[in-house]
Every structure is written in structure tokens, then in C-alpha cells.
PDB file of C-alpha atoms in Angstrom:
ATOM      1  CA  UNK Y  77      -4.744   1.114  15.325  1.00 63.00           C
ATOM      2  CA  UNK Y  78      -3.700   3.438  18.150  1.00 68.00           C
ATOM      3  CA  UNK Y  79      -2.897   0.489  20.388  1.00 69.00           C
ATOM      4  CA  UNK Y  80      -0.911  -1.177  17.603  1.00 68.00           C
ATOM      5  CA  UNK Y  81       1.055   2.020  16.992  1.00 72.00           C
ATOM      6  CA  UNK Y  82       1.877   2.401  20.691  1.00 77.00           C
ATOM      7  CA  UNK Y  83       3.057  -1.205  20.906  1.00 77.00           C
ATOM      8  CA  UNK Y  84       5.136  -0.806  17.735  1.00 79.00           C
ATOM      9  CA  UNK Y  85       6.794   2.320  19.142  1.00 80.00           C
ATOM     10  CA  UNK Y  86       7.737   0.409  22.304  1.00 81.00           C
ATOM     11  CA  UNK Y  87       9.134  -2.538  20.340  1.00 83.00           C
ATOM     12  CA  UNK Y  88      11.080  -0.318  17.939  1.00 87.00           C
ATOM     13  CA  UNK Y  89      13.491   0.590  20.765  1.00 87.00           C
ATOM     14  CA  UNK Y  90      14.631  -3.037  20.908  1.00 89.00           C
ATOM     15  CA  UNK Y  91      14.728  -3.564  17.140  1.00 93.00           C
ATOM     16  CA  UNK Y  92      17.802  -3.506  14.910  1.00 94.00           C
ATOM     17  CA  UNK Y  93      16.114  -3.541  11.526  1.00 94.00           C
ATOM     18  CA  UNK Y  94      12.671  -2.830  10.097  1.00 95.00           C
ATOM     19  CA  UNK Y  95      11.314  -4.892   7.249  1.00 95.00           C
ATOM     20  CA  UNK Y  96       8.498  -2.881   5.712  1.00 95.00           C
ATOM     21  CA  UNK Y  97       6.287  -4.816   3.315  1.00 96.00           C
ATOM     22  CA  UNK Y  98       4.488  -2.769   0.659  1.00 97.00           C
ATOM     23  CA  UNK Y  99       2.350  -3.660  -2.349  1.00 97.00           C
ATOM     24  CA  UNK Y 100       4.529  -3.502  -5.464  1.00 98.00           C
ATOM     25  CA  UNK Y 101       1.556  -2.191  -7.465  1.00 98.00           C
ATOM     26  CA  UNK Y 102       1.325   0.947  -5.297  1.00 97.00           C
ATOM     27  CA  UNK Y 103       4.480   1.179  -3.168  1.00 97.00           C
ATOM     28  CA  UNK Y 104       4.090   4.730  -1.870  1.00 97.00           C
ATOM     29  CA  UNK Y 105       0.327   4.624  -1.421  1.00 96.00           C
ATOM     30  CA  UNK Y 106       0.804   1.443   0.644  1.00 95.00           C
ATOM     31  CA  UNK Y 107       3.575   2.956   2.811  1.00 93.00           C
ATOM     32  CA  UNK Y 108       2.348   3.863   6.281  1.00 90.00           C
ATOM     33  CA  UNK Y 109       3.937   7.226   7.190  1.00 90.00           C
ATOM     34  CA  UNK Y 110       3.833   6.188  10.858  1.00 88.00           C
ATOM     35  CA  UNK Y 111       6.258   3.341  10.093  1.00 88.00           C
ATOM     36  CA  UNK Y 112       8.722   5.817   8.605  1.00 89.00           C
ATOM     37  CA  UNK Y 113       8.261   8.159  11.565  1.00 89.00           C
ATOM     38  CA  UNK Y 114       8.923   5.434  14.134  1.00 89.00           C
ATOM     39  CA  UNK Y 115      11.869   4.022  12.200  1.00 90.00           C
ATOM     40  CA  UNK Y 116      13.601   7.351  11.674  1.00 90.00           C
ATOM     41  CA  UNK Y 117      13.088   8.368  15.286  1.00 90.00           C
ATOM     42  CA  UNK Y 118      15.079   5.305  16.374  1.00 89.00           C
ATOM     43  CA  UNK Y 119      17.432   5.577  13.362  1.00 92.00           C
ATOM     44  CA  UNK Y 120      16.798   2.021  12.236  1.00 93.00           C
ATOM     45  CA  UNK Y 121      17.659   0.809   8.720  1.00 95.00           C
ATOM     46  CA  UNK Y 122      14.865  -0.475   6.507  1.00 96.00           C
ATOM     47  CA  UNK Y 123      14.577  -3.403   4.138  1.00 97.00           C
ATOM     48  CA  UNK Y 124      11.643  -2.323   2.008  1.00 97.00           C
ATOM     49  CA  UNK Y 125      10.047  -5.354   0.408  1.00 98.00           C
ATOM     50  CA  UNK Y 126       7.956  -4.710  -2.678  1.00 98.00           C
ATOM     51  CA  UNK Y 127       5.712  -7.742  -2.466  1.00 97.00           C
ATOM     52  CA  UNK Y 128       3.331  -9.157  -5.095  1.00 97.00           C
ATOM     53  CA  UNK Y 129       5.665  -8.419  -7.998  1.00 97.00           C
ATOM     54  CA  UNK Y 130       3.886 -11.155  -9.944  1.00 97.00           C
ATOM     55  CA  UNK Y 131       0.906  -8.760 -10.098  1.00 97.00           C
ATOM     56  CA  UNK Y 132       2.853  -5.542 -10.778  1.00 98.00           C
ATOM     57  CA  UNK Y 133       4.239  -3.980 -13.957  1.00 98.00           C
ATOM     58  CA  UNK Y 134       7.933  -5.041 -14.106  1.00 98.00           C
ATOM     59  CA  UNK Y 135       9.105  -1.699 -15.523  1.00 98.00           C
ATOM     60  CA  UNK Y 136       7.360   0.252 -12.773  1.00 98.00           C
ATOM     61  CA  UNK Y 137       8.756  -2.099 -10.128  1.00 98.00           C
ATOM     62  CA  UNK Y 138      12.303  -1.602 -11.395  1.00 98.00           C
ATOM     63  CA  UNK Y 139      11.816   2.167 -11.208  1.00 98.00           C
ATOM     64  CA  UNK Y 140      10.590   1.905  -7.626  1.00 98.00           C
ATOM     65  CA  UNK Y 141      13.534  -0.259  -6.558  1.00 98.00           C
ATOM     66  CA  UNK Y 142      15.933   2.378  -7.913  1.00 98.00           C
ATOM     67  CA  UNK Y 143      13.910   5.126  -6.206  1.00 98.00           C
ATOM     68  CA  UNK Y 144      14.095   3.491  -2.763  1.00 97.00           C
ATOM     69  CA  UNK Y 145      17.713   2.391  -3.083  1.00 97.00           C
ATOM     70  CA  UNK Y 146      18.644   6.044  -3.553  1.00 97.00           C
ATOM     71  CA  UNK Y 147      17.290   6.817  -0.064  1.00 95.00           C
ATOM     72  CA  UNK Y 148      19.618   6.747   2.917  1.00 93.00           C
ATOM     73  CA  UNK Y 149      19.221   3.739   5.180  1.00 93.00           C
ATOM     74  CA  UNK Y 150      16.873   1.923   2.781  1.00 96.00           C
ATOM     75  CA  UNK Y 151      17.420  -1.196   0.691  1.00 97.00           C
ATOM     76  CA  UNK Y 152      14.618  -2.236  -1.656  1.00 98.00           C
ATOM     77  CA  UNK Y 153      13.871  -5.806  -2.640  1.00 98.00           C
ATOM     78  CA  UNK Y 154      11.174  -6.769  -5.146  1.00 98.00           C
ATOM     79  CA  UNK Y 155       9.753 -10.259  -4.735  1.00 98.00           C
ATOM     80  CA  UNK Y 156       6.752 -12.519  -4.450  1.00 97.00           C
ATOM     81  CA  UNK Y 157       6.129 -14.966  -1.644  1.00 94.00           C
ATOM     82  CA  UNK Y 158       5.072 -17.484  -4.308  1.00 94.00           C
ATOM     83  CA  UNK Y 159       8.757 -18.043  -5.137  1.00 95.00           C
ATOM     84  CA  UNK Y 160      10.662 -19.703  -2.258  1.00 93.00           C
ATOM     85  CA  UNK Y 161      14.013 -18.749  -3.767  1.00 95.00           C
ATOM     86  CA  UNK Y 162      13.152 -15.053  -3.536  1.00 96.00           C
ATOM     87  CA  UNK Y 163      11.990 -15.430   0.061  1.00 96.00           C
ATOM     88  CA  UNK Y 164      15.217 -17.244   0.936  1.00 95.00           C
ATOM     89  CA  UNK Y 165      17.302 -14.143   0.092  1.00 96.00           C
ATOM     90  CA  UNK Y 166      15.690 -12.014   2.811  1.00 96.00           C
ATOM     91  CA  UNK Y 167      17.766 -13.194   5.831  1.00 94.00           C
ATOM     92  CA  UNK Y 168      20.996 -12.469   3.936  1.00 94.00           C
ATOM     93  CA  UNK Y 169      19.787  -8.990   2.953  1.00 96.00           C
ATOM     94  CA  UNK Y 170      18.659  -8.289   6.515  1.00 95.00           C
ATOM     95  CA  UNK Y 171      22.017  -9.273   7.996  1.00 94.00           C
ATOM     96  CA  UNK Y 172      23.843  -7.032   5.517  1.00 94.00           C
ATOM     97  CA  UNK Y 173      21.921  -4.038   6.895  1.00 94.00           C
ATOM     98  CA  UNK Y 174      22.864  -4.803  10.510  1.00 93.00           C
ATOM     99  CA  UNK Y 175      26.254  -6.536  10.287  1.00 93.00           C
ATOM    100  CA  UNK Y 176      27.005  -5.865  13.955  1.00 92.00           C
ATOM    101  CA  UNK Y 177      24.156  -8.197  14.969  1.00 92.00           C
ATOM    102  CA  UNK Y 178      23.267 -11.811  14.257  1.00 91.00           C
ATOM    103  CA  UNK Y 179      25.565 -13.645  16.671  1.00 92.00           C
ATOM    104  CA  UNK Y 180      24.634 -15.638  19.806  1.00 90.00           C
ATOM    105  CA  UNK Y 181      25.493 -12.762  22.150  1.00 92.00           C
ATOM    106  CA  UNK Y 182      23.729 -10.189  19.945  1.00 94.00           C
ATOM    107  CA  UNK Y 183      20.870 -11.731  17.954  1.00 94.00           C
ATOM    108  CA  UNK Y 184      19.497  -9.754  15.017  1.00 95.00           C
ATOM    109  CA  UNK Y 185      16.111  -8.340  16.024  1.00 94.00           C
ATOM    110  CA  UNK Y 186      13.814  -7.676  13.068  1.00 94.00           C
ATOM    111  CA  UNK Y 187      10.393  -6.047  13.117  1.00 92.00           C
ATOM    112  CA  UNK Y 188       8.120  -6.780  10.156  1.00 93.00           C
ATOM    113  CA  UNK Y 189       5.679  -3.947   9.484  1.00 91.00           C
ATOM    114  CA  UNK Y 190       3.190  -2.855   6.849  1.00 91.00           C
ATOM    115  CA  UNK Y 191      -0.412  -1.961   6.196  1.00 91.00           C
ATOM    116  CA  UNK Y 192      -3.143  -4.630   6.126  1.00 88.00           C
ATOM    117  CA  UNK Y 193      -3.223  -7.238   3.358  1.00 88.00           C
ATOM    118  CA  UNK Y 194       0.190  -6.591   1.774  1.00 92.00           C
ATOM    119  CA  UNK Y 195       1.321 -10.136   2.583  1.00 91.00           C
ATOM    120  CA  UNK Y 196       3.175  -9.789   5.895  1.00 90.00           C
ATOM    121  CA  UNK Y 197       1.738 -12.953   7.395  1.00 86.00           C
ATOM    122  CA  UNK Y 198       2.330 -14.942   4.226  1.00 90.00           C
ATOM    123  CA  UNK Y 199       5.923 -13.712   4.272  1.00 93.00           C
ATOM    124  CA  UNK Y 200       6.355 -14.763   7.904  1.00 89.00           C
ATOM    125  CA  UNK Y 201       5.076 -18.256   7.118  1.00 90.00           C
ATOM    126  CA  UNK Y 202       7.339 -18.502   4.064  1.00 92.00           C
ATOM    127  CA  UNK Y 203      10.420 -17.351   6.006  1.00 92.00           C
ATOM    128  CA  UNK Y 204       9.837 -19.806   8.831  1.00 90.00           C
ATOM    129  CA  UNK Y 205       8.633 -22.571   6.467  1.00 87.00           C
ATOM    130  CA  UNK Y 206       5.645 -23.283   8.660  1.00 83.00           C
ATOM    131  CA  UNK Y 207       2.286 -21.748   9.446  1.00 79.00           C
ATOM    132  CA  UNK Y 208       2.849 -19.365  12.332  1.00 73.00           C
ATOM    133  CA  UNK Y 209       0.701 -16.431  11.218  1.00 62.00           C
ATOM    134  CA  UNK Y 210      -2.931 -16.468  10.203  1.00 58.00           C
ATOM    135  CA  UNK Y 211      -3.409 -15.661   6.525  1.00 54.00           C
ATOM    136  CA  UNK Y 212      -6.529 -14.455   4.734  1.00 50.00           C
ATOM    137  CA  UNK Y 213      -7.677 -12.387   1.781  1.00 50.00           C
ATOM    138  CA  UNK Y 214      -9.085  -9.752   4.108  1.00 48.00           C
ATOM    139  CA  UNK Y 215      -7.298  -6.820   5.735  1.00 46.00           C
ATOM    140  CA  UNK Y 216      -6.216  -6.876   9.381  1.00 46.00           C
ATOM    141  CA  UNK Y 217      -5.978 -10.648   9.855  1.00 47.00           C
ATOM    142  CA  UNK Y 218      -3.013 -10.324  12.251  1.00 49.00           C
ATOM    143  CA  UNK Y 219      -4.369  -8.957  15.550  1.00 51.00           C
ATOM    144  CA  UNK Y 220      -1.337  -8.768  17.842  1.00 61.00           C
ATOM    145  CA  UNK Y 221       2.444  -8.818  17.882  1.00 69.00           C
ATOM    146  CA  UNK Y 222       4.259 -12.120  18.076  1.00 80.00           C
ATOM    147  CA  UNK Y 223       7.977 -12.911  18.354  1.00 85.00           C
ATOM    148  CA  UNK Y 224       9.474 -15.898  16.575  1.00 89.00           C
ATOM    149  CA  UNK Y 225      12.977 -17.224  15.953  1.00 90.00           C
ATOM    150  CA  UNK Y 226      14.028 -17.374  12.299  1.00 91.00           C
ATOM    151  CA  UNK Y 227      17.188 -19.096  13.512  1.00 90.00           C
ATOM    152  CA  UNK Y 228      19.081 -19.127  16.804  1.00 91.00           C
ATOM    153  CA  UNK Y 229      20.597 -15.712  16.034  1.00 93.00           C
ATOM    154  CA  UNK Y 230      17.607 -13.957  14.415  1.00 94.00           C
ATOM    155  CA  UNK Y 231      14.348 -12.903  16.075  1.00 92.00           C
ATOM    156  CA  UNK Y 232      11.307 -11.788  14.060  1.00 92.00           C
ATOM    157  CA  UNK Y 233       8.538  -9.619  15.471  1.00 89.00           C
ATOM    158  CA  UNK Y 234       5.356  -9.709  13.399  1.00 86.00           C
ATOM    159  CA  UNK Y 235       3.049  -6.717  13.883  1.00 83.00           C
ATOM    160  CA  UNK Y 236      -0.607  -6.117  13.029  1.00 79.00           C
ATOM    161  CA  UNK Y 237      -1.262  -4.248   9.811  1.00 76.00           C
ATOM    162  CA  UNK Y 238      -1.570  -0.559  10.625  1.00 77.00           C
ATOM    163  CA  UNK Y 239      -3.349   2.122   8.649  1.00 79.00           C
ATOM    164  CA  UNK Y 240      -2.856   5.746   9.584  1.00 79.00           C
ATOM    165  CA  UNK Y 241      -5.632   7.968  11.012  1.00 75.00           C
ATOM    166  CA  UNK Y 242      -6.217  10.099   7.918  1.00 83.00           C
ATOM    167  CA  UNK Y 243      -5.289   9.385   4.304  1.00 88.00           C
ATOM    168  CA  UNK Y 244      -4.360  12.844   3.022  1.00 88.00           C
ATOM    169  CA  UNK Y 245      -4.577  12.158  -0.717  1.00 93.00           C
ATOM    170  CA  UNK Y 246      -7.968  10.791  -1.861  1.00 92.00           C
ATOM    171  CA  UNK Y 247      -6.499   8.762  -4.732  1.00 94.00           C
ATOM    172  CA  UNK Y 248      -4.281   6.906  -2.226  1.00 95.00           C
ATOM    173  CA  UNK Y 249      -7.385   5.723  -0.418  1.00 93.00           C
ATOM    174  CA  UNK Y 250      -8.916   4.564  -3.698  1.00 95.00           C
ATOM    175  CA  UNK Y 251      -5.729   2.721  -4.692  1.00 96.00           C
ATOM    176  CA  UNK Y 252      -5.676   1.003  -1.299  1.00 95.00           C
ATOM    177  CA  UNK Y 253      -9.345   0.082  -1.635  1.00 94.00           C
ATOM    178  CA  UNK Y 254      -8.854  -1.268  -5.158  1.00 96.00           C
ATOM    179  CA  UNK Y 255      -5.966  -3.412  -3.910  1.00 94.00           C
ATOM    180  CA  UNK Y 256      -7.975  -4.679  -0.912  1.00 92.00           C
ATOM    181  CA  UNK Y 257      -5.944  -3.044   1.849  1.00 89.00           C
ATOM    182  CA  UNK Y 258      -9.190  -1.507   3.086  1.00 84.00           C
ATOM    183  CA  UNK Y 259     -12.045  -3.827   4.021  1.00 73.00           C
ATOM    184  CA  UNK Y 260     -15.045  -4.036   1.701  1.00 69.00           C
ATOM    185  CA  UNK Y 261     -17.358  -2.791   4.460  1.00 70.00           C
ATOM    186  CA  UNK Y 262     -15.489   0.541   4.491  1.00 67.00           C
ATOM    187  CA  UNK Y 263     -15.872   1.389   0.810  1.00 80.00           C
ATOM    188  CA  UNK Y 264     -18.331   1.669  -2.053  1.00 90.00           C
ATOM    189  CA  UNK Y 265     -17.158  -0.829  -4.655  1.00 94.00           C
ATOM    190  CA  UNK Y 266     -18.755   1.026  -7.559  1.00 96.00           C
ATOM    191  CA  UNK Y 267     -16.796   4.189  -6.720  1.00 96.00           C
ATOM    192  CA  UNK Y 268     -13.546   2.252  -6.404  1.00 96.00           C
ATOM    193  CA  UNK Y 269     -14.185   0.379  -9.665  1.00 97.00           C
ATOM    194  CA  UNK Y 270     -14.788   3.628 -11.555  1.00 98.00           C
ATOM    195  CA  UNK Y 271     -11.500   4.998 -10.202  1.00 97.00           C
ATOM    196  CA  UNK Y 272      -9.693   1.803 -11.218  1.00 98.00           C
ATOM    197  CA  UNK Y 273     -11.266   1.840 -14.677  1.00 98.00           C
ATOM    198  CA  UNK Y 274     -10.108   5.434 -15.156  1.00 98.00           C
ATOM    199  CA  UNK Y 275      -6.538   4.503 -14.201  1.00 97.00           C
ATOM    200  CA  UNK Y 276      -6.583   1.485 -16.510  1.00 98.00           C
ATOM    201  CA  UNK Y 277      -7.798   3.626 -19.413  1.00 98.00           C
ATOM    202  CA  UNK Y 278      -4.830   5.940 -18.873  1.00 96.00           C
ATOM    203  CA  UNK Y 279      -2.188   3.279 -18.268  1.00 97.00           C
ATOM    204  CA  UNK Y 280      -3.273  -0.113 -19.621  1.00 98.00           C
ATOM    205  CA  UNK Y 281      -6.150   0.203 -22.131  1.00 98.00           C
ATOM    206  CA  UNK Y 282      -4.895  -2.795 -24.125  1.00 97.00           C
ATOM    207  CA  UNK Y 283      -5.287  -5.050 -21.070  1.00 98.00           C
ATOM    208  CA  UNK Y 284      -8.959  -4.065 -20.809  1.00 98.00           C
ATOM    209  CA  UNK Y 285      -9.463  -4.983 -24.459  1.00 97.00           C
ATOM    210  CA  UNK Y 286      -7.681  -8.303 -24.039  1.00 97.00           C
ATOM    211  CA  UNK Y 287      -9.654  -9.257 -20.948  1.00 98.00           C
ATOM    212  CA  UNK Y 288     -13.130  -8.063 -21.858  1.00 97.00           C
ATOM    213  CA  UNK Y 289     -13.107  -7.899 -25.632  1.00 96.00           C
ATOM    214  CA  UNK Y 290     -14.195  -4.308 -26.214  1.00 96.00           C
ATOM    215  CA  UNK Y 291     -12.290  -1.381 -27.685  1.00 95.00           C
ATOM    216  CA  UNK Y 292     -11.629   1.432 -25.240  1.00 96.00           C
ATOM    217  CA  UNK Y 293     -11.343   4.358 -27.652  1.00 95.00           C
ATOM    218  CA  UNK Y 294     -13.648   7.212 -26.597  1.00 91.00           C
ATOM    219  CA  UNK Y 295     -14.719   5.237 -23.511  1.00 96.00           C
ATOM    220  CA  UNK Y 296     -14.887   6.789 -20.058  1.00 97.00           C
ATOM    221  CA  UNK Y 297     -14.591   4.899 -16.781  1.00 98.00           C
ATOM    222  CA  UNK Y 298     -18.329   4.358 -16.351  1.00 97.00           C
ATOM    223  CA  UNK Y 299     -18.567   2.997 -19.878  1.00 97.00           C
ATOM    224  CA  UNK Y 300     -15.819   0.485 -19.038  1.00 98.00           C
ATOM    225  CA  UNK Y 301     -17.795  -0.920 -16.115  1.00 98.00           C
ATOM    226  CA  UNK Y 302     -20.968  -0.961 -18.200  1.00 97.00           C
ATOM    227  CA  UNK Y 303     -19.016  -2.696 -20.965  1.00 97.00           C
ATOM    228  CA  UNK Y 304     -18.017  -5.435 -18.529  1.00 98.00           C
ATOM    229  CA  UNK Y 305     -21.662  -5.836 -17.528  1.00 97.00           C
ATOM    230  CA  UNK Y 306     -22.689  -6.077 -21.178  1.00 96.00           C
ATOM    231  CA  UNK Y 307     -19.996  -8.630 -22.033  1.00 96.00           C
ATOM    232  CA  UNK Y 308     -20.696 -10.800 -18.997  1.00 96.00           C
ATOM    233  CA  UNK Y 309     -24.472 -10.526 -19.219  1.00 95.00           C
ATOM    234  CA  UNK Y 310     -24.846  -8.807 -15.858  1.00 96.00           C
ATOM    235  CA  UNK Y 311     -28.393  -7.473 -15.867  1.00 95.00           C
ATOM    236  CA  UNK Y 312     -30.847  -6.461 -13.197  1.00 93.00           C
ATOM    237  CA  UNK Y 313     -34.549  -7.128 -13.299  1.00 89.00           C
ATOM    238  CA  UNK Y 314     -35.904  -4.761 -15.907  1.00 88.00           C
ATOM    239  CA  UNK Y 315     -32.826  -5.103 -18.121  1.00 90.00           C
ATOM    240  CA  UNK Y 316     -30.540  -2.407 -16.688  1.00 94.00           C
ATOM    241  CA  UNK Y 317     -26.853  -3.193 -16.336  1.00 96.00           C
ATOM    242  CA  UNK Y 318     -25.873  -4.644 -12.953  1.00 97.00           C
ATOM    243  CA  UNK Y 319     -23.227  -2.002 -12.240  1.00 97.00           C
ATOM    244  CA  UNK Y 320     -22.478  -3.396  -8.786  1.00 96.00           C
ATOM    245  CA  UNK Y 321     -21.720  -6.899 -10.046  1.00 97.00           C
ATOM    246  CA  UNK Y 322     -19.602  -5.579 -12.919  1.00 98.00           C
ATOM    247  CA  UNK Y 323     -17.666  -3.368 -10.480  1.00 97.00           C
ATOM    248  CA  UNK Y 324     -16.962  -6.378  -8.279  1.00 96.00           C
ATOM    249  CA  UNK Y 325     -15.744  -8.359 -11.276  1.00 97.00           C
ATOM    250  CA  UNK Y 326     -13.312  -5.617 -12.332  1.00 98.00           C
ATOM    251  CA  UNK Y 327     -11.869  -5.367  -8.829  1.00 97.00           C
ATOM    252  CA  UNK Y 328     -11.471  -9.132  -8.510  1.00 97.00           C
ATOM    253  CA  UNK Y 329      -9.789  -9.362 -11.913  1.00 98.00           C
ATOM    254  CA  UNK Y 330      -7.321  -6.641 -10.922  1.00 98.00           C
ATOM    255  CA  UNK Y 331      -6.604  -8.090  -7.476  1.00 96.00           C
ATOM    256  CA  UNK Y 332      -6.099 -11.606  -8.765  1.00 95.00           C
ATOM    257  CA  UNK Y 333      -3.960 -10.664 -11.746  1.00 97.00           C
ATOM    258  CA  UNK Y 334      -6.493 -11.777 -14.378  1.00 97.00           C
ATOM    259  CA  UNK Y 335      -6.143  -8.392 -16.089  1.00 97.00           C
ATOM    260  CA  UNK Y 336      -2.361  -8.662 -16.302  1.00 97.00           C
ATOM    261  CA  UNK Y 337       0.550  -7.104 -14.439  1.00 98.00           C
ATOM    262  CA  UNK Y 338      -0.530  -3.620 -13.406  1.00 98.00           C
ATOM    263  CA  UNK Y 339       1.014  -0.834 -11.320  1.00 98.00           C
ATOM    264  CA  UNK Y 340      -1.162   2.067 -10.243  1.00 98.00           C
ATOM    265  CA  UNK Y 341       1.722   4.469  -9.641  1.00 97.00           C
ATOM    266  CA  UNK Y 342       5.328   5.108 -10.652  1.00 98.00           C
ATOM    267  CA  UNK Y 343       7.907   7.452  -9.097  1.00 97.00           C
ATOM    268  CA  UNK Y 344       7.093   9.970 -11.821  1.00 97.00           C
ATOM    269  CA  UNK Y 345       3.317   9.898 -11.351  1.00 96.00           C
ATOM    270  CA  UNK Y 346       3.846  10.045  -7.601  1.00 96.00           C
ATOM    271  CA  UNK Y 347       5.925  13.202  -7.923  1.00 96.00           C
ATOM    272  CA  UNK Y 348       3.204  14.838 -10.019  1.00 96.00           C
ATOM    273  CA  UNK Y 349       0.543  13.796  -7.504  1.00 94.00           C
ATOM    274  CA  UNK Y 350       2.504  15.169  -4.542  1.00 93.00           C
ATOM    275  CA  UNK Y 351       3.162  18.443  -6.343  1.00 95.00           C
ATOM    276  CA  UNK Y 352      -0.549  18.849  -7.083  1.00 94.00           C
ATOM    277  CA  UNK Y 353      -1.416  18.018  -3.480  1.00 92.00           C
ATOM    278  CA  UNK Y 354       1.114  20.547  -2.169  1.00 93.00           C
ATOM    279  CA  UNK Y 355      -0.283  23.218  -4.491  1.00 95.00           C
ATOM    280  CA  UNK Y 356      -3.803  22.458  -3.292  1.00 92.00           C
ATOM    281  CA  UNK Y 357      -2.742  22.762   0.351  1.00 91.00           C
ATOM    282  CA  UNK Y 358      -0.938  26.039  -0.373  1.00 94.00           C
ATOM    283  CA  UNK Y 359      -4.024  27.433  -2.079  1.00 93.00           C
ATOM    284  CA  UNK Y 360      -6.214  26.469   0.873  1.00 93.00           C
ATOM    285  CA  UNK Y 361      -3.737  28.029   3.306  1.00 94.00           C
ATOM    286  CA  UNK Y 362      -3.640  31.251   1.273  1.00 94.00           C
ATOM    287  CA  UNK Y 363      -7.434  31.444   1.215  1.00 94.00           C
ATOM    288  CA  UNK Y 364      -7.608  30.830   4.971  1.00 93.00           C
ATOM    289  CA  UNK Y 365      -4.994  33.527   5.618  1.00 93.00           C
ATOM    290  CA  UNK Y 366      -6.837  36.008   3.406  1.00 92.00           C
ATOM    291  CA  UNK Y 367     -10.111  35.257   5.173  1.00 91.00           C
ATOM    292  CA  UNK Y 368      -8.478  35.686   8.595  1.00 92.00           C
ATOM    293  CA  UNK Y 369      -6.938  38.998   7.497  1.00 92.00           C
ATOM    294  CA  UNK Y 370     -10.299  40.211   6.209  1.00 89.00           C
ATOM    295  CA  UNK Y 371     -11.982  39.291   9.490  1.00 90.00           C
ATOM    296  CA  UNK Y 372      -9.266  41.079  11.483  1.00 90.00           C
ATOM    297  CA  UNK Y 373      -9.630  44.166   9.284  1.00 87.00           C
ATOM    298  CA  UNK Y 374     -13.417  44.199   9.697  1.00 87.00           C
ATOM    299  CA  UNK Y 375     -13.078  43.763  13.444  1.00 86.00           C
ATOM    300  CA  UNK Y 376     -10.616  46.684  13.646  1.00 84.00           C
ATOM    301  CA  UNK Y 377     -12.884  48.906  11.556  1.00 82.00           C
ATOM    302  CA  UNK Y 378     -15.797  48.021  13.799  1.00 73.00           C
ATOM    303  CA  UNK Y 379     -13.870  49.035  16.901  1.00 63.00           C
ATOM    304  CA  UNK Y 380     -12.861  52.374  15.367  1.00 59.00           C
ATOM    305  CA  UNK Y 381     -16.447  53.040  14.350  1.00 51.00           C
ATOM    306  CA  UNK Y 382     -17.691  52.731  17.912  1.00 51.00           C
TER     307      UNK Y 382
END
């Protein structure tokens, strides 16, 4: 990741426009803050593509598009690579953000960025109408940068999916894990499934009932996973529910859209989450300052006593 970041920083200098691909189900949680940092440092405009809209809640997606379009230097575009007509609009949108480029003497230089498994490589293949980037349902399939010509006046630079060193908000990490941006070897599926079940109970309980056939009233997240095990007949030797298998089923159903169109965050819930996180950080800072002051006071008293 460090090597990829360094290479991206070098390439950004010779880039006119950044296309950042995010997961429409969790646009902010799937935004790499390093991408924003690099882009703003070079003052490059951004076409923020909310990909996988076929899996996301349409109302939430519309709210996110309005949220990003209100930001300076950002144009949001919600789409799915499964629809060629939506992919075909991207070059036109890109050129509108850098109208001074895109001619033979000054080709438009575009860098495509995003975290692992948001669909960057699939987008590259769809734009170029041929397989030029390796695609897979696992994070970090793209390993190195590659430059390709979209047309004679437009150059695309595809970059490896980059995660940032530390995910500050725990629920962001769980959203990323649920959506498969983090490899399965780096997470405990049961923990992620319980988090997802809790979010679904709050946001989309009816979809759980439709998919699995049980009523969710008075259920908690663990009961949801156990309910899936009961409905599907997932049992271990001895008759206990196979919680691991049921957790895997819930995650697969969410990732593949079998549960329905789901968004794990909206601009409103994001604002509440950030406010809570800021309050938590302020509380920790206040406690640390009080502890430091107490230590300094004790040290001063000790010196006077001697």
C-alpha cells in the first residue's frame, strides 16, 4: 500500500482529472482519505463514480449524488458497469471537468482510483470495451499501475486498490468487510455478519423477512443469524446451529444483491457517525490532558517536598 501511494502521488502531478470509484452502498466508508489528500494537493477535479447502484438503495444513492455535487471540484455519477449506456457517459463527463484538455496537443490524462473491489478494473474493461485489467471477486486484484488509451486524445491510468493505514471508525471497517473490500483472511465473518444483521434490522427488516421467511420483531442481530441457520438447516454435529455457515450465507446474499437493494449509510447517518466519533476523540483528549496535568502536579509537589 505504501508503494502504491508513492506511485500514485508521483502520477498525480501529470494527471488532469481523478476518477474515484466508490461503492454506492457505502460511499464515504469506501472513500480512501489518501485519494482526497493527493487530489487536493494537486488541485485536481474529481469525477466520483458511485458504482454498483444496482445493489444500492436508490433513495440513498440520490442523496449521496446531491451531497457530492455540492462539494467544490466534485461531480458525482451513479452507475453500474452492467449497463453499457451508463458507462458510455463517463468520457463526456470527464471532458466537461477538464475542458482545456482532450486535444491531440494536450491529451486528457485521467487517473482511476479507489479502494479494492469497488469495480475499478471492471470499469476499465467496460470503458475500453476489451479485457485490459484483471477482474475478480477478491480485493486487490490489480497489482500495478498501467496506462491505456481510451481514444487518441484520452489516456487512462489504472491504479491498484489502496486502503489506508488505519481505519479510524470501527463501523467503517465492518462495512468494508461486509461489502468485500477487505479480504476474508483479514476478518472474522461471524463478527461482520452480526454487524450487518444489526444494520439490516435498523434499516431493512422487511428484506430479511422476505428473504428468510421469519419475522424480525424483538429479534437481535445474533438471533437473525441463528434464524438463517434454522431456516436453511445449517446444523453442526450435535445439533447446534452452524453460526459460521449462516454468517457466510448472509454476507453472500448481501454482496450479491439477493437480499435486495441496500445502502449501509446515508449522508444523514454519516453526519451522526462523524459527530459521535468527534465527541469520542474530544473526550479521550480531555482525559489525556487531565491525566497529564495530574502527573505534572504530582511531580511538582514531589519536588517541593524534597
